[in-house]
Each structure stands twice: as structure tokens, then as C-alpha cells.
Amino acid sequence: MISKINFEKIKSIRKELHKIAELSSDEIKTSQKIKHYLEEFNPDKIIENIGGYGIAAVFGSSNKTKIMLRAELDALPIQEVNEFNYKSIHPNVSHKCGHDGHMSILLACADYFSSQKVDKQIILLFQPSEENGKGAERVSADPKFEEIKPDFVLSFHNLPGYQKNLILLKENTFAAASVGMIIKLQGVSTHAAHPENGISPVNAVTKILQQILKLNDSNEFEDFALATPIHTNIGERAFGTAPHKAEILITLRAFKDSDMEKLKKKSLKIVEENAVSEKLNYSIEWDDEFQSTINDPLLIDKLQEVCNENVLEYQRLLVPFRWSEDFGVFTHQIKGAMFGIGSGENSPQLHNPDYDFPDDIVPAAVKTILALIQKLN
């Protein structure tokens, strides 16, 4: 099935993509590079600037079953420490989540579909802005998406800590919902010698953190729910001035969207009550919002069949991943599935400065995808 794919060329392209890593909403060179190579594979159509710098290649007729494969264009704001000859040329930007490898998997599929006709329409979507949680929403809201909206949507993610090429399957929730909560408190400034003349946010910050952390031990949620404080800033670096403002950043996450809504409401109530009690003005902002990624159980069963029929090792996971993926935007409206593929027990973890995508897992990922496509009607 995959013998005609030029995996050496795909590896070379992956390294080119790694070298020009770009942040969310700024994937200009990456999108141009993808377009250049897609044109070599002669798709029936290329759609540019979908949801930003997104690009999609279409193979086959629109009156057939439509299957979309999705990979991500963007990199992370991390300085690469690797010294190989294809290290990122952009300071403090690098592919530390393996999106360069994910793109190479889709390009390998494009290589296959350039010579092998299938009785389906295949859409290869290279999606922008996954890392900030905005790309999938922008793509699905783009009028161009209506032209390619599929019957099925598929994606995947490489996963360090698991043996290479192990296919990881999970029905229903695959990855958690999450959101960043930005809490701003405003009091009244005064001299540090007379704090009683001002309104300080210190007590409110202490209580808010303590009470939100207690939610982690609550039995009010149906499934896993977690609040993680990640940043706190109080006042100014001035010993003569009592603090009058504060900012708290907390990440909320849950396996169920209903639990996420409950967690948000409870956290908001804690902030409101403490701000009022301490006579503070406050504001709440939400950022980096991700829906849970929901896998269709029948598609996961088909993926298991694919693994059995093609002698691919797999593992059915009992618990979803705690991290988030904006692929959930698609699976909430279209039958879909995301699977994991092990990238090595000893691989550096995702988002580590020394991580690099292992090219030798590309063939197994492509084989899994192509075999699943044959089963979908």
C-alpha cells in the first residue's frame, strides 16, 4: 500500500519545515512551503488562506464520501537547543510538538493519492493556529470550509513515552477541554507605611487561590476536573508602595464539557465573592479555550480492526489525555477520531527544548490512515 511513497523525500521535507518553524497565526513561509510540495502531487484542487494561513488539498470527486485528514502548521515559542543542521532559524520559535512531522505524514498521504485513485474525496487540511486554540474554530467558520466539509474527519498526534509506532486508541473523550482564566483585581494605592489607607488585593489573592485549589478535591464533578494556578502578580516592585492591583492566571481543564462549564462557574463565583468582600474591582478574561476532543466509538473500533489486519501494535487507553487539542472543534460537529502514535519511550517530552519528531514513525502512521480510509463509506 505504501511502497510507492518516497519516504526519504518526505523526511527531507520534514526537516525543511522544522527549520522554518513559525508561531500561530504567522505560518506564512510554512504554508507557502506546503503549497509548493502539494503542487508536485497534483491534487484536484488547492484551497489557500482558510482560517488564516491554512491550506487544503483535495483529491477526488465531491459526490463521493468526503474524508478530511488534518495536521497543524504552527510551532511553539520555545528556543531550540538542538544543534543539528536543520534546527530552527527563528529565535525562540521551534517545532517542539511535532507538527512538522504531522505535516510530513499528510504530505506522504498526498504522495500516495497522487498516483492511487480512491472511490472517495480526500481533503488534506494543514490547519493554522492549533497551539493557541483558535485555528480549528477559524477554519470551520470560514465560508471556504463549506466547500470541503467532510463526512469524516481524522487526525493523530505523536506521543513520547510510548514505544515507537504503537497506535493509541481511545473512544469518546480522547483529550481534555481546557481554558485559561485571567483574573484582574483592582484596589486603591497608598504608601506602604499606611496600608490601612488603601485597598490591597493580597487577602483576596490568597483566598481565591486556596478556594479554587480546593475544587480539585471536590466530588461535585462527574469526571476529572483540575484547576492549576500558573502565574500571580501583585503590585509593583516598589518597597514604598502598598499593592493595589493583582493578576492571577489559572488553567482549568476537564474531560467533560459539562464539568468544564461547572468548573468555570464555580471559579468565577469564588472570584466575585472575594472581590466584593475585599472591596475590589475585578475583571475576568478567558483565553486559550479548547473543547474536549471526542472520538466516535465506531471509528475507534475500525481503527482497531486496521491494526489487527495490518499487524500494527495498538493499545486501547482507559483514561483520556489531560492535555488539549483544538481538533475537538471538528469532532463536535463531524464524525471523527484522533489517534496517538508512540514516538519512543525515551523521546524527550513534547514542548521540551530538545524534542525532535522521529521520522521513522511516519510509515506506520500513513499505513494506519490509508487502511482506515478504505473502511469508511
JSON list of C-alpha atoms in Angstrom, two decimals, residues 52 220 258 261 266 280 297 328 359 364:
[
{"chain": "A", "resi": 52, "resn": "GLY", "atom": "CA", "xyz": [-5.84, 32.23, 8.28]},
{"chain": "A", "resi": 220, "resn": "GLU", "atom": "CA", "xyz": [-19.15, 17.66, 42.53]},
{"chain": "A", "resi": 258, "resn": "SER", "atom": "CA", "xyz": [-20.30, 19.90, 31.27]},
{"chain": "A", "resi": 261, "resn": "GLU", "atom": "CA", "xyz": [-18.75, 24.74, 32.50]},
{"chain": "A", "resi": 266, "resn": "LYS", "atom": "CA", "xyz": [-17.51, 27.85, 40.48]},
{"chain": "A", "resi": 280, "resn": "LEU", "atom": "CA", "xyz": [-12.02, 45.32, 44.94]},
{"chain": "A", "resi": 297, "resn": "PRO", "atom": "CA", "xyz": [-16.58, 4.86, 19.11]},
{"chain": "A", "resi": 328, "resn": "GLY", "atom": "CA", "xyz": [-12.34, 18.89, 19.20]},
{"chain": "A", "resi": 359, "resn": "ASP", "atom": "CA", "xyz": [10.84, 10.35, 11.13]},
{"chain": "A", "resi": 364, "resn": "ALA", "atom": "CA", "xyz": [3.18, 3.36, 10.40]}
]
